[in-house]
mmCIF file of C-alpha atoms in Angstrom:
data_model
loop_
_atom_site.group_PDB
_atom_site.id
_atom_site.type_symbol
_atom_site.label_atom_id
_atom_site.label_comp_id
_atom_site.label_asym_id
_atom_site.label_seq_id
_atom_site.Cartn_x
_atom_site.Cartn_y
_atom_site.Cartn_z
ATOM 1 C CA UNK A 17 2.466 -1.612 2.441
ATOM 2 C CA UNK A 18 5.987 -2.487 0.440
ATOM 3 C CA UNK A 19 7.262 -2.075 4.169
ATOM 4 C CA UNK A 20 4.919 -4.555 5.410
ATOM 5 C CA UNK A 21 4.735 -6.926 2.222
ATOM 6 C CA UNK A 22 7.955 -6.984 0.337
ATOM 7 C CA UNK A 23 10.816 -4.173 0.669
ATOM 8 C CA UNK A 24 12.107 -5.217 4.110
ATOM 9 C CA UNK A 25 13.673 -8.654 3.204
ATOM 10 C CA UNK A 26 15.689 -7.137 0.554
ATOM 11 C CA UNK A 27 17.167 -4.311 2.705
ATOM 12 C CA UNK A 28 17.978 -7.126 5.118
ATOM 13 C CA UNK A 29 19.901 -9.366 3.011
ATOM 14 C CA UNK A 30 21.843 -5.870 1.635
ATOM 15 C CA UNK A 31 22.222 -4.672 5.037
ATOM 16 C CA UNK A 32 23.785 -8.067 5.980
ATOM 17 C CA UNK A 33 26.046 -8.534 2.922
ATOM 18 C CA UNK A 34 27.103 -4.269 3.532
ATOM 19 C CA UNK A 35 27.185 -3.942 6.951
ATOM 20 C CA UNK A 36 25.000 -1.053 6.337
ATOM 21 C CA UNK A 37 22.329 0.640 8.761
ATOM 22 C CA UNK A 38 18.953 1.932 7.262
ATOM 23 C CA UNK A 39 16.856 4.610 8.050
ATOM 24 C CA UNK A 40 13.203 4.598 6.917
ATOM 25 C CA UNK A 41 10.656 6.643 6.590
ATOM 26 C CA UNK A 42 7.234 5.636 6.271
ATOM 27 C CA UNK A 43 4.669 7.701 3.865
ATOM 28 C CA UNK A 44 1.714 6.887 1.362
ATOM 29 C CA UNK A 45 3.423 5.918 -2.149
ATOM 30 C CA UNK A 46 2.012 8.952 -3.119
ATOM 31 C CA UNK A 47 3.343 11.664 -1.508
ATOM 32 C CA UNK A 48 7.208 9.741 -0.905
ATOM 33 C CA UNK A 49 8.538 11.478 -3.928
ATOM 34 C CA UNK A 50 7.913 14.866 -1.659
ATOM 35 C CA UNK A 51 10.658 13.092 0.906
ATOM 36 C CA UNK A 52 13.103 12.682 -2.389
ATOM 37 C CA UNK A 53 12.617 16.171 -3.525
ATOM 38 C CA UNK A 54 12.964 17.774 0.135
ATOM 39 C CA UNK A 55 16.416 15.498 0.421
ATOM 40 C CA UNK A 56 15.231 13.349 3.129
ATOM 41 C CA UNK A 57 15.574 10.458 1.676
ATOM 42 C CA UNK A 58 18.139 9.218 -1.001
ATOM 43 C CA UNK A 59 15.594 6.948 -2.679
ATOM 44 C CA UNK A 60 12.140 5.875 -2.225
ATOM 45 C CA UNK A 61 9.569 3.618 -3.429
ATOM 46 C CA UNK A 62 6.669 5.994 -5.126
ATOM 47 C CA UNK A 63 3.888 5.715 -6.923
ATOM 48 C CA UNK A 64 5.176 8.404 -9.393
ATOM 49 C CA UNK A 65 6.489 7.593 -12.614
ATOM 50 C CA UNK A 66 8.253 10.595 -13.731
ATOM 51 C CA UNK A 67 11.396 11.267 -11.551
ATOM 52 C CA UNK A 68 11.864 14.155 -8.757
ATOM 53 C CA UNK A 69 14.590 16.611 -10.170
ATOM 54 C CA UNK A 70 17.716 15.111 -9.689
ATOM 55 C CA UNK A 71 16.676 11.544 -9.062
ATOM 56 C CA UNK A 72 16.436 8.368 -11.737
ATOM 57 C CA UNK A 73 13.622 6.366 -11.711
ATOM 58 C CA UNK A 74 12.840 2.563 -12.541
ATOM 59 C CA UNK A 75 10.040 0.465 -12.183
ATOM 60 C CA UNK A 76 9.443 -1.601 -10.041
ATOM 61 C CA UNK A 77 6.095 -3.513 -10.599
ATOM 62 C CA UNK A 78 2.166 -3.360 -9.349
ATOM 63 C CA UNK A 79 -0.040 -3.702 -6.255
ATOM 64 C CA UNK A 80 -3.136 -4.462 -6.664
ATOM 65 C CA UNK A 81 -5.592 -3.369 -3.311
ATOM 66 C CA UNK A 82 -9.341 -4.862 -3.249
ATOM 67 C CA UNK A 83 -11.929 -4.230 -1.097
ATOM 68 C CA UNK A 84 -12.324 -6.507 1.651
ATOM 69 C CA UNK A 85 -14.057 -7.148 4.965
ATOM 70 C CA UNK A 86 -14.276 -9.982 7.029
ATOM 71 C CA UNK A 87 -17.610 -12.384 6.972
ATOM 72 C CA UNK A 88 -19.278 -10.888 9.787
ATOM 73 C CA UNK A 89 -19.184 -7.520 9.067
ATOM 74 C CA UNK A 90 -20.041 -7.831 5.231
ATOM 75 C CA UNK A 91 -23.033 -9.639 6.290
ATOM 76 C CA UNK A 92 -23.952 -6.937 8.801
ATOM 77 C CA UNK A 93 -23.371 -4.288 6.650
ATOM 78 C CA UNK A 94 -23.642 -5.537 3.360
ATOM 79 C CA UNK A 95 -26.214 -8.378 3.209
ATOM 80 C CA UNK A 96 -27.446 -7.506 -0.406
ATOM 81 C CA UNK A 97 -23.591 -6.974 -1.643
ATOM 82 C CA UNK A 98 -21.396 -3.587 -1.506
ATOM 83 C CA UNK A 99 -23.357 -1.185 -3.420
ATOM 84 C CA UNK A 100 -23.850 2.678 -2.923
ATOM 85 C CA UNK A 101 -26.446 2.489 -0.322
ATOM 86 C CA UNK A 102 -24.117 0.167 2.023
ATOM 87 C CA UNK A 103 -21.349 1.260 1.402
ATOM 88 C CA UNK A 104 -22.276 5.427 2.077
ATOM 89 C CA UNK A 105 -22.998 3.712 5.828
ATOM 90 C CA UNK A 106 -20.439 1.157 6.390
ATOM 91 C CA UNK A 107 -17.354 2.170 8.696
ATOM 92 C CA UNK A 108 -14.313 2.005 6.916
ATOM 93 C CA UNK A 109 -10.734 2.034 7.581
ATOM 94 C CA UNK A 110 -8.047 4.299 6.066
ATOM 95 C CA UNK A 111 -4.330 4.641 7.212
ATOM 96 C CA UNK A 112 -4.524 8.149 7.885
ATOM 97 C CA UNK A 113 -5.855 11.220 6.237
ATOM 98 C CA UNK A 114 -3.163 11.090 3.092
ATOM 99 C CA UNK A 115 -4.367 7.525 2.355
ATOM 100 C CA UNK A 116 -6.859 7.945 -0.994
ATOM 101 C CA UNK A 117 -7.133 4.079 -1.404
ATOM 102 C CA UNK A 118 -10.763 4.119 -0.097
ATOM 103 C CA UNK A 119 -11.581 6.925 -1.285
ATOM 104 C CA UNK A 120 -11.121 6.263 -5.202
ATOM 105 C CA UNK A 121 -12.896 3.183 -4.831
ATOM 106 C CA UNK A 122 -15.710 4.657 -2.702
ATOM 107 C CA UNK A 123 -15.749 7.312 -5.129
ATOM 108 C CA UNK A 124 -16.525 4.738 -8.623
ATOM 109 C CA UNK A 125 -19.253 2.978 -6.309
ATOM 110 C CA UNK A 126 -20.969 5.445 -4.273
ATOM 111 C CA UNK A 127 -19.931 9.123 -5.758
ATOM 112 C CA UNK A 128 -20.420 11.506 -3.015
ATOM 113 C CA UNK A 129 -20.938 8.666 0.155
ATOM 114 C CA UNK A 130 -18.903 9.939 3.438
ATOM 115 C CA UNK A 131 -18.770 6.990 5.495
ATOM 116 C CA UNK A 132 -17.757 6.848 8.808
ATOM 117 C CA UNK A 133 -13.713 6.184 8.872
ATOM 118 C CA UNK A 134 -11.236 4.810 11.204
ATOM 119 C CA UNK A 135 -7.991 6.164 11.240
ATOM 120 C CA UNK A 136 -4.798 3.121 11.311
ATOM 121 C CA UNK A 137 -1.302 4.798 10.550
ATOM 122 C CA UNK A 138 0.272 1.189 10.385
ATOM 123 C CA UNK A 139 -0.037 -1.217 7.587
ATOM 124 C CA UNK A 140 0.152 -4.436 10.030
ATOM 125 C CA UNK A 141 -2.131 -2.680 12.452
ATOM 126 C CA UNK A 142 -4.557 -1.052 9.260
ATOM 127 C CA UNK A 143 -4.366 -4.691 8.055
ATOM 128 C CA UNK A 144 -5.328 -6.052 11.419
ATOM 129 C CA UNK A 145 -8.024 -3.235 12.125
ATOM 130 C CA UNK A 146 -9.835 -4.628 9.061
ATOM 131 C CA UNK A 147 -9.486 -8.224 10.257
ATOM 132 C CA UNK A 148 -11.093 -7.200 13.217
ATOM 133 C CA UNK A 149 -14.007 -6.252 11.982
ATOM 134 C CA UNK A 150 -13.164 -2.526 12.798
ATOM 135 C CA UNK A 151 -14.616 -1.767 8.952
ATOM 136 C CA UNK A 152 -13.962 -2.248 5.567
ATOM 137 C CA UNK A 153 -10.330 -1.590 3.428
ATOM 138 C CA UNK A 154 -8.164 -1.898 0.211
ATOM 139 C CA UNK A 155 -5.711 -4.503 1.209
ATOM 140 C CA UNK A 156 -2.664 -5.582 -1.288
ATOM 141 C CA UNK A 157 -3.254 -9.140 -2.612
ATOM 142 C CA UNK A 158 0.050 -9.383 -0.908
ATOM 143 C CA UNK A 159 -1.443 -8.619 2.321
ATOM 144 C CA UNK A 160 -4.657 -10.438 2.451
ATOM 145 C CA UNK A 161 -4.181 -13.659 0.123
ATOM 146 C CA UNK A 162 -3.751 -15.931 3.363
ATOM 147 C CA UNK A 163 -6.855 -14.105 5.364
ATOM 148 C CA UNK A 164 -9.183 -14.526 1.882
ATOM 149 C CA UNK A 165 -8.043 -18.492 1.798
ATOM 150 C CA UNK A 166 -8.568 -19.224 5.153
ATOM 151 C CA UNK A 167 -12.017 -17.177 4.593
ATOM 152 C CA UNK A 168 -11.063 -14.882 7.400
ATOM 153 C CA UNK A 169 -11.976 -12.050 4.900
ATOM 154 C CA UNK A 170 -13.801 -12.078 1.669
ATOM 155 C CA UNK A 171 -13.784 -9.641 -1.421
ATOM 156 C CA UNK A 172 -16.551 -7.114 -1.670
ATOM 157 C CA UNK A 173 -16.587 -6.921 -5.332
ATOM 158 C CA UNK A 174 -16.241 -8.905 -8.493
ATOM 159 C CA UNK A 175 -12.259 -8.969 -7.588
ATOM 160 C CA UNK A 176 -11.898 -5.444 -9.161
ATOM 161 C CA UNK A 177 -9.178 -3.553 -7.314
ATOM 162 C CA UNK A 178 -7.198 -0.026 -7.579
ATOM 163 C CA UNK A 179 -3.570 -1.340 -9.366
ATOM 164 C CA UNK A 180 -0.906 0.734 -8.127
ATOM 165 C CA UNK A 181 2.441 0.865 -10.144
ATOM 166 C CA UNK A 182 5.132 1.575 -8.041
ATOM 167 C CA UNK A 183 8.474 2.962 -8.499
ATOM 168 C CA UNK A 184 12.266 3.157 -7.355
ATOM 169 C CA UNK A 185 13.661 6.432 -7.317
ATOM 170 C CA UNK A 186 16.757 7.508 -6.504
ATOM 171 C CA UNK A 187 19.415 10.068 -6.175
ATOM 172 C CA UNK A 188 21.320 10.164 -9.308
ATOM 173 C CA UNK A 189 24.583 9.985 -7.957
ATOM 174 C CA UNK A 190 27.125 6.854 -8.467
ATOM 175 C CA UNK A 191 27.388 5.195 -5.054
ATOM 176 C CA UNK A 192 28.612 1.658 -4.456
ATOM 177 C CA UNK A 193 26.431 1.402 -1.729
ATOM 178 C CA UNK A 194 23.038 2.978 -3.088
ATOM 179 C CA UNK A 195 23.767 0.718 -5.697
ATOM 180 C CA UNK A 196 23.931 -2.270 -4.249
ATOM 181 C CA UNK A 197 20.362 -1.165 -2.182
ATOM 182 C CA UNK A 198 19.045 -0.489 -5.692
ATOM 183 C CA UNK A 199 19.572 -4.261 -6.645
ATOM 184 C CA UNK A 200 18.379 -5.835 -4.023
ATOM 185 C CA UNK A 201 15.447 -3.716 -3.718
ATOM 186 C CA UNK A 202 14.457 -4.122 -7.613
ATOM 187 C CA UNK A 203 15.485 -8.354 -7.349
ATOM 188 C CA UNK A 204 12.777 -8.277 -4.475
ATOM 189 C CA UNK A 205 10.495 -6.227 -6.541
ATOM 190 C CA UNK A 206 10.643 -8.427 -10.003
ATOM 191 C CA UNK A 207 9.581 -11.849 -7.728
ATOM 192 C CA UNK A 208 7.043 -9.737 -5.129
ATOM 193 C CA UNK A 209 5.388 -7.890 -7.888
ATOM 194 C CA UNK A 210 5.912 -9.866 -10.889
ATOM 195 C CA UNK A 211 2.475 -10.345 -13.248
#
């Protein structure tokens, strides 16, 4: 979702101002720290706060996912609201089988519910999916702000969400270059994820 929402333009404008080339790899904030501590990857953006061995760490700011849906297929599936009942029969949509997003919210509203699931490995295309109709999903605010104004989805809750800090970490090693990645990556982060 940082791929999708906010992370790209900043490697852009480094990769520009460099000359540099990029290669990403794409996992759940949650398990990226693995790609650090295997030496993948020289950095990552993670959901875990304390650092892989070897790496520093810095934070970078908060996503906040909420459950949404588009009209249609809340009022099909949820015409009294999202409670435990609906939402232990309502197709949902997860990126793939690491993605716990749904989960821990299905989990504080219907402990125990195993909902049909779609599986969407591609934030665009999981974000899409869910515009379609396919099912239900945590979107970032960053992600679905446009589609809830234009009413092209709408929140299945009281606006509670599942915050997600997230976190730069990086190969503690003095490079000019991985230093220069590391500021634009952070400048994006402090106006993307700032409040």
């Amino acid at each position: 979702d940082s791929m999708s929402t906010w992370l790209l333009p900043a490697l852009a404008r480094v990769c520009e101002e460099r000359g540099i080339t990029v290669d990403l790899h794409r996992d759940d904030q949650e398990h990226t720290a693995g790609l650090l501590a295997s030496g993948a990857v020289m950095a990552a953006v993670t959901s875990q706060a304390s650092p892989v061995p070897g790496c520093t760490v810095t934070a970078l700011g908060r996503m906040t996912y909420r459950p949404v849906a588009t009209p249609a297929f809340a009022a099909r599936w949820f015409p009294r609201g999202a409670d435990a009942a609906s939402l232990a029969l309502a197709p949902l949509v997860d990126f793939d089988r690491k993605d716990d997003l749904q989960g821990r919210y299905l989990r504080s509203v219907a402990p125990g519910a195993e909902p049909p699931r779609h599986f969407v490995p591609a934030s665009a295309d999981f974000a899409q999916a869910v515009l379609l109709g396919l099912g239900w999903g945590m979107l970032p605010d960053a992600q679905a702000h446009v589609a809830r104004a234009e009413g092209r989805l709408v929140p299945l809750d009281n606006g509670r969400g599942i915050p997600v800090d997230l976190y730069w970490q990086q190969w503690n090693l003095r490079s000019d270059v991985l230093d220069a990645v590391a500021a634009a990556v952070l400048a994006e982060a402090h106006e993307a994820l700032a409040g």
